[in-house]
Amino acid sequence: IRQQIKEMEIDNLRLKNELQSSQMDLLQSRINPHFLFNTLNMISNSAVMEDAEQTRTLIDITAEYLRYNLDKLTKTVSLKEELENLKDYIYIQKCRFEERYEFVFQLDARCADQRMPCMILQPLVENSLKHGIHDMVSGGRVIIRTQAEDACTVMEIEDNGIGFPQEYLAKLQSGEFEYEKDNHVGIRNIYMRLKLFYKGKVQFKIESHKGKTVLHIEVPSQAGT
């Protein structure tokens, strides 16, 4: 038992070090935020003068998306805030790809106050775009789903793309996933952050085959400010 406790303490310390290192890398990569937002505000005002309302909306939403990323990086947020940020990201992608992809929200209002780390959902949707449906000229679909179940909150990202490689799924099921870097956008990092935040009480599953991938996250219900 002492040996198991020691191993758990070492594992928790490693997780904390990895999280701190990841956050530091993100912080060090930031450009001067005041310069960035002042520049975006200037471009937005120019769009107004040129009567380019759609351009102004895109700029304003981009600024809000970036502000969320910079301001909330090391803070706890609500699921509602995460979803609002995700909607900003999706708006930007729809401006880029127009009607090429469809985004569907199936949300349980009871989950709105769930507390969680920042930047969990957006990277998962980005992963679906980059690795799942990126080659689809039309008909690509991503579903964002939340559900309150007993004492837990379920979050799912589903797409109808090409699916994950089988060797990746095997690593996830065997536990290797925790110790190896993956090529997908931040999936391993997200899992480790959730595991640390919820003290290991996280179910993280991927069901995937060609035409359907569901990334399933189940965490303890945790509301509050």
Short mmCIF file of C-alpha atoms in Angstrom, two decimals:
data_model
loop_
_atom_site.label_atom_id
_atom_site.label_comp_id
_atom_site.label_asym_id
_atom_site.label_seq_id
_atom_site.Cartn_x
_atom_site.Cartn_y
_atom_site.Cartn_z
CA ILE A 1 0.00 0.00 0.00
CA ARG A 2 2.86 2.37 0.87
CA GLN A 3 4.43 1.64 -2.50
CA GLN A 4 1.14 2.37 -4.30
CA ILE A 5 0.73 5.64 -2.39
CA LYS A 6 4.30 6.62 -3.28
CA GLU A 7 3.68 5.86 -6.95
CA MET A 8 0.47 7.91 -6.90
CA GLU A 9 2.31 10.86 -5.31
CA ILE A 10 5.02 10.66 -7.98
CA ASP A 11 2.39 10.45 -10.72
CA ASN A 12 0.52 13.49 -9.33
CA LEU A 13 3.77 15.46 -9.10
CA ARG A 14 4.57 14.59 -12.71
CA LEU A 15 1.09 15.70 -13.80
CA LYS A 16 1.46 19.02 -11.98
CA ASN A 17 4.88 19.62 -13.54
CA GLU A 18 3.54 18.83 -17.01
CA LEU A 19 0.58 21.17 -16.51
CA GLN A 20 2.78 23.99 -15.26
CA SER A 21 5.18 23.48 -18.15
CA SER A 22 2.31 23.48 -20.66
CA GLN A 23 0.84 26.67 -19.20
CA MET A 24 4.25 28.34 -19.18
CA ASP A 25 4.80 27.49 -22.86
CA LEU A 26 1.43 29.05 -23.71
CA LEU A 27 2.13 32.15 -21.63
CA GLN A 28 5.55 32.63 -23.19
CA SER A 29 4.08 32.39 -26.69
CA ARG A 30 1.72 35.32 -26.12
CA ILE A 31 2.36 38.52 -27.97
CA ASN A 32 1.58 41.84 -26.32
CA PRO A 33 -2.20 41.59 -25.81
CA HIS A 34 -2.75 45.35 -25.56
CA PHE A 35 -1.11 45.89 -28.95
CA LEU A 36 -3.14 43.03 -30.43
CA PHE A 37 -6.52 44.30 -29.20
CA ASN A 38 -5.76 47.91 -30.07
CA THR A 39 -4.88 46.78 -33.59
CA LEU A 40 -8.06 44.72 -33.95
CA ASN A 41 -10.12 47.64 -32.65
CA MET A 42 -8.52 49.93 -35.20
CA ILE A 43 -9.31 47.48 -38.03
CA SER A 44 -12.88 47.13 -36.75
CA ASN A 45 -13.36 50.90 -36.82
CA SER A 46 -11.95 50.99 -40.35
CA ALA A 47 -14.49 48.34 -41.39
CA VAL A 48 -17.29 50.52 -40.00
CA MET A 49 -16.08 53.49 -42.02
CA GLU A 50 -15.99 51.30 -45.12
CA ASP A 51 -19.49 49.93 -44.38
CA ALA A 52 -18.13 46.39 -44.15
CA GLU A 53 -20.40 45.09 -41.39
CA GLN A 54 -19.60 41.40 -41.88
CA THR A 55 -15.89 42.13 -41.65
CA ARG A 56 -16.41 44.13 -38.49
CA THR A 57 -18.40 41.28 -36.89
CA LEU A 58 -15.67 38.80 -37.75
CA ILE A 59 -12.99 41.05 -36.26
CA ASP A 60 -14.98 41.66 -33.07
CA ILE A 61 -15.65 37.94 -32.57
CA THR A 62 -12.00 37.12 -33.24
CA ALA A 63 -10.98 39.69 -30.62
CA GLU A 64 -13.39 38.17 -28.10
CA TYR A 65 -12.09 34.68 -28.84
CA LEU A 66 -8.48 35.79 -28.32
CA ARG A 67 -9.37 37.72 -25.16
CA TYR A 68 -10.94 34.60 -23.64
CA ASN A 69 -7.81 32.59 -24.40
CA LEU A 70 -5.51 35.18 -22.87
CA ASP A 71 -7.60 36.12 -19.84
CA LYS A 72 -8.85 32.67 -18.80
CA LEU A 73 -5.81 30.53 -19.57
CA THR A 74 -4.95 29.63 -15.97
CA LYS A 75 -8.43 30.10 -14.49
CA THR A 76 -11.40 27.88 -13.78
CA VAL A 77 -14.39 28.60 -16.03
CA SER A 78 -17.97 27.41 -16.41
CA LEU A 79 -19.13 25.08 -19.17
CA LYS A 80 -21.34 27.94 -20.37
CA GLU A 81 -18.25 30.13 -20.86
CA GLU A 82 -16.48 27.31 -22.68
CA LEU A 83 -19.43 26.93 -25.03
CA GLU A 84 -19.60 30.67 -25.74
CA ASN A 85 -15.91 30.64 -26.63
CA LEU A 86 -16.46 27.58 -28.81
CA LYS A 87 -19.28 29.37 -30.66
CA ASP A 88 -16.89 32.25 -31.40
CA TYR A 89 -14.38 29.76 -32.80
CA ILE A 90 -17.07 28.09 -34.92
CA TYR A 91 -18.23 31.45 -36.29
CA ILE A 92 -14.67 32.13 -37.47
CA GLN A 93 -14.45 28.69 -39.09
CA LYS A 94 -17.82 29.12 -40.84
CA CYS A 95 -16.60 32.41 -42.29
CA ARG A 96 -13.56 30.54 -43.54
CA PHE A 97 -15.26 27.40 -44.89
CA GLU A 98 -18.77 28.80 -45.46
CA GLU A 99 -21.28 25.91 -45.81
CA ARG A 100 -18.67 23.17 -46.11
CA TYR A 101 -19.18 21.99 -42.52
CA GLU A 102 -22.19 21.85 -40.20
CA PHE A 103 -21.98 22.36 -36.44
CA VAL A 104 -24.79 21.08 -34.22
CA PHE A 105 -25.25 21.86 -30.51
CA GLN A 106 -27.23 19.46 -28.32
CA LEU A 107 -26.96 21.06 -24.90
CA ASP A 108 -28.38 20.25 -21.49
CA ALA A 109 -29.02 23.54 -19.67
CA ARG A 110 -28.43 21.82 -16.33
CA CYS A 111 -24.71 21.61 -17.15
CA ALA A 112 -24.20 25.35 -17.64
CA ASP A 113 -22.53 25.98 -14.26
CA GLN A 114 -20.16 23.01 -14.41
CA ARG A 115 -16.67 24.19 -13.36
CA MET A 116 -13.77 23.08 -15.51
CA PRO A 117 -10.34 24.14 -16.82
CA CYS A 118 -10.23 26.64 -19.67
CA MET A 119 -9.87 25.57 -23.31
CA ILE A 120 -11.22 22.02 -23.24
CA LEU A 121 -13.92 21.96 -25.93
CA GLN A 122 -12.44 24.20 -28.62
CA PRO A 123 -9.28 22.09 -29.18
CA LEU A 124 -11.43 18.96 -29.47
CA VAL A 125 -13.62 20.54 -32.16
CA GLU A 126 -10.45 21.77 -33.86
CA ASN A 127 -9.19 18.20 -33.81
CA SER A 128 -12.39 17.04 -35.55
CA LEU A 129 -11.89 19.67 -38.23
CA LYS A 130 -8.20 18.99 -38.75
CA HIS A 131 -8.13 15.20 -38.51
CA GLY A 132 -11.71 14.06 -39.02
CA ILE A 133 -13.65 15.95 -41.67
CA HIS A 134 -10.90 18.09 -43.25
CA ASP A 135 -11.03 16.28 -46.63
CA MET A 136 -14.81 16.49 -46.99
CA VAL A 137 -15.84 19.03 -49.60
CA SER A 138 -19.39 18.99 -48.24
CA GLY A 139 -21.44 17.14 -45.65
CA GLY A 140 -18.92 17.37 -42.82
CA ARG A 141 -20.66 17.53 -39.45
CA VAL A 142 -19.55 18.09 -35.86
CA ILE A 143 -21.96 17.61 -32.96
CA ILE A 144 -21.27 19.17 -29.56
CA ARG A 145 -23.28 17.46 -26.85
CA THR A 146 -23.64 17.95 -23.08
CA GLN A 147 -25.72 15.92 -20.64
CA ALA A 148 -26.27 15.92 -16.87
CA GLU A 149 -26.33 12.36 -15.49
CA ASP A 150 -26.71 11.66 -11.77
CA ALA A 151 -23.57 13.10 -10.12
CA CYS A 152 -21.62 13.66 -13.32
CA THR A 153 -21.49 15.85 -16.41
CA VAL A 154 -20.98 14.30 -19.83
CA MET A 155 -19.43 16.17 -22.76
CA GLU A 156 -19.16 14.66 -26.23
CA ILE A 157 -17.70 15.76 -29.54
CA GLU A 158 -18.92 13.69 -32.49
CA ASP A 159 -17.94 13.94 -36.14
CA ASN A 160 -18.64 11.96 -39.31
CA GLY A 161 -15.07 11.97 -40.58
CA ILE A 162 -12.42 9.37 -41.30
CA GLY A 163 -11.92 8.23 -37.69
CA PHE A 164 -8.86 7.69 -35.51
CA PRO A 165 -6.07 5.27 -36.43
CA GLN A 166 -6.57 1.95 -34.67
CA GLU A 167 -3.09 2.08 -33.11
CA TYR A 168 -4.04 5.37 -31.45
CA LEU A 169 -7.16 3.82 -29.94
CA ALA A 170 -5.11 0.84 -28.75
CA LYS A 171 -2.72 3.16 -26.91
CA LEU A 172 -5.66 4.92 -25.27
CA GLN A 173 -7.13 1.64 -24.06
CA SER A 174 -3.79 0.24 -22.84
CA GLY A 175 -2.78 3.37 -20.90
CA GLU A 176 0.18 4.28 -23.16
CA PHE A 177 -1.82 7.36 -24.15
CA GLU A 178 -0.92 9.01 -20.82
CA TYR A 179 2.80 8.81 -21.45
CA GLU A 180 3.20 9.45 -25.16
CA LYS A 181 2.70 12.63 -27.11
CA ASP A 182 0.01 12.46 -29.78
CA ASN A 183 -0.29 14.22 -33.11
CA HIS A 184 -3.87 15.29 -32.57
CA VAL A 185 -4.57 18.81 -31.40
CA GLY A 186 -4.08 18.79 -27.65
CA ILE A 187 -6.09 15.63 -26.86
CA ARG A 188 -3.51 14.17 -24.51
CA ASN A 189 -2.91 17.57 -22.89
CA ILE A 190 -6.66 17.99 -22.34
CA TYR A 191 -6.94 14.55 -20.77
CA MET A 192 -4.05 15.22 -18.39
CA ARG A 193 -5.44 18.60 -17.37
CA LEU A 194 -8.87 17.12 -16.68
CA LYS A 195 -7.31 14.27 -14.72
CA LEU A 196 -5.42 16.74 -12.54
CA PHE A 197 -8.37 19.12 -12.10
CA TYR A 198 -10.82 16.39 -11.09
CA LYS A 199 -8.24 14.42 -9.08
CA GLY A 200 -8.28 11.46 -11.44
CA LYS A 201 -12.07 11.08 -11.52
CA VAL A 202 -12.38 11.35 -15.30
CA GLN A 203 -13.71 8.92 -17.88
CA PHE A 204 -12.17 9.63 -21.27
CA LYS A 205 -13.28 7.38 -24.13
CA ILE A 206 -12.99 7.45 -27.90
CA GLU A 207 -15.30 5.37 -30.09
CA SER A 208 -14.13 5.65 -33.65
CA HIS A 209 -14.56 4.10 -37.07
CA LYS A 210 -14.91 5.55 -40.54
CA GLY A 211 -17.97 7.77 -40.66
CA LYS A 212 -18.36 8.24 -36.90
CA THR A 213 -16.07 9.31 -34.08
CA VAL A 214 -17.35 10.13 -30.59
CA LEU A 215 -15.03 11.56 -27.97
CA HIS A 216 -16.73 11.03 -24.61
CA ILE A 217 -15.71 12.87 -21.42
CA GLU A 218 -17.39 12.20 -18.09
CA VAL A 219 -16.47 14.31 -15.04
CA PRO A 220 -17.94 14.79 -11.53
CA SER A 221 -20.61 17.47 -11.28
CA GLN A 222 -18.94 20.55 -9.88
CA ALA A 223 -20.93 23.78 -9.90
CA GLY A 224 -20.01 27.06 -8.23
CA THR A 225 -17.99 30.22 -8.81
#
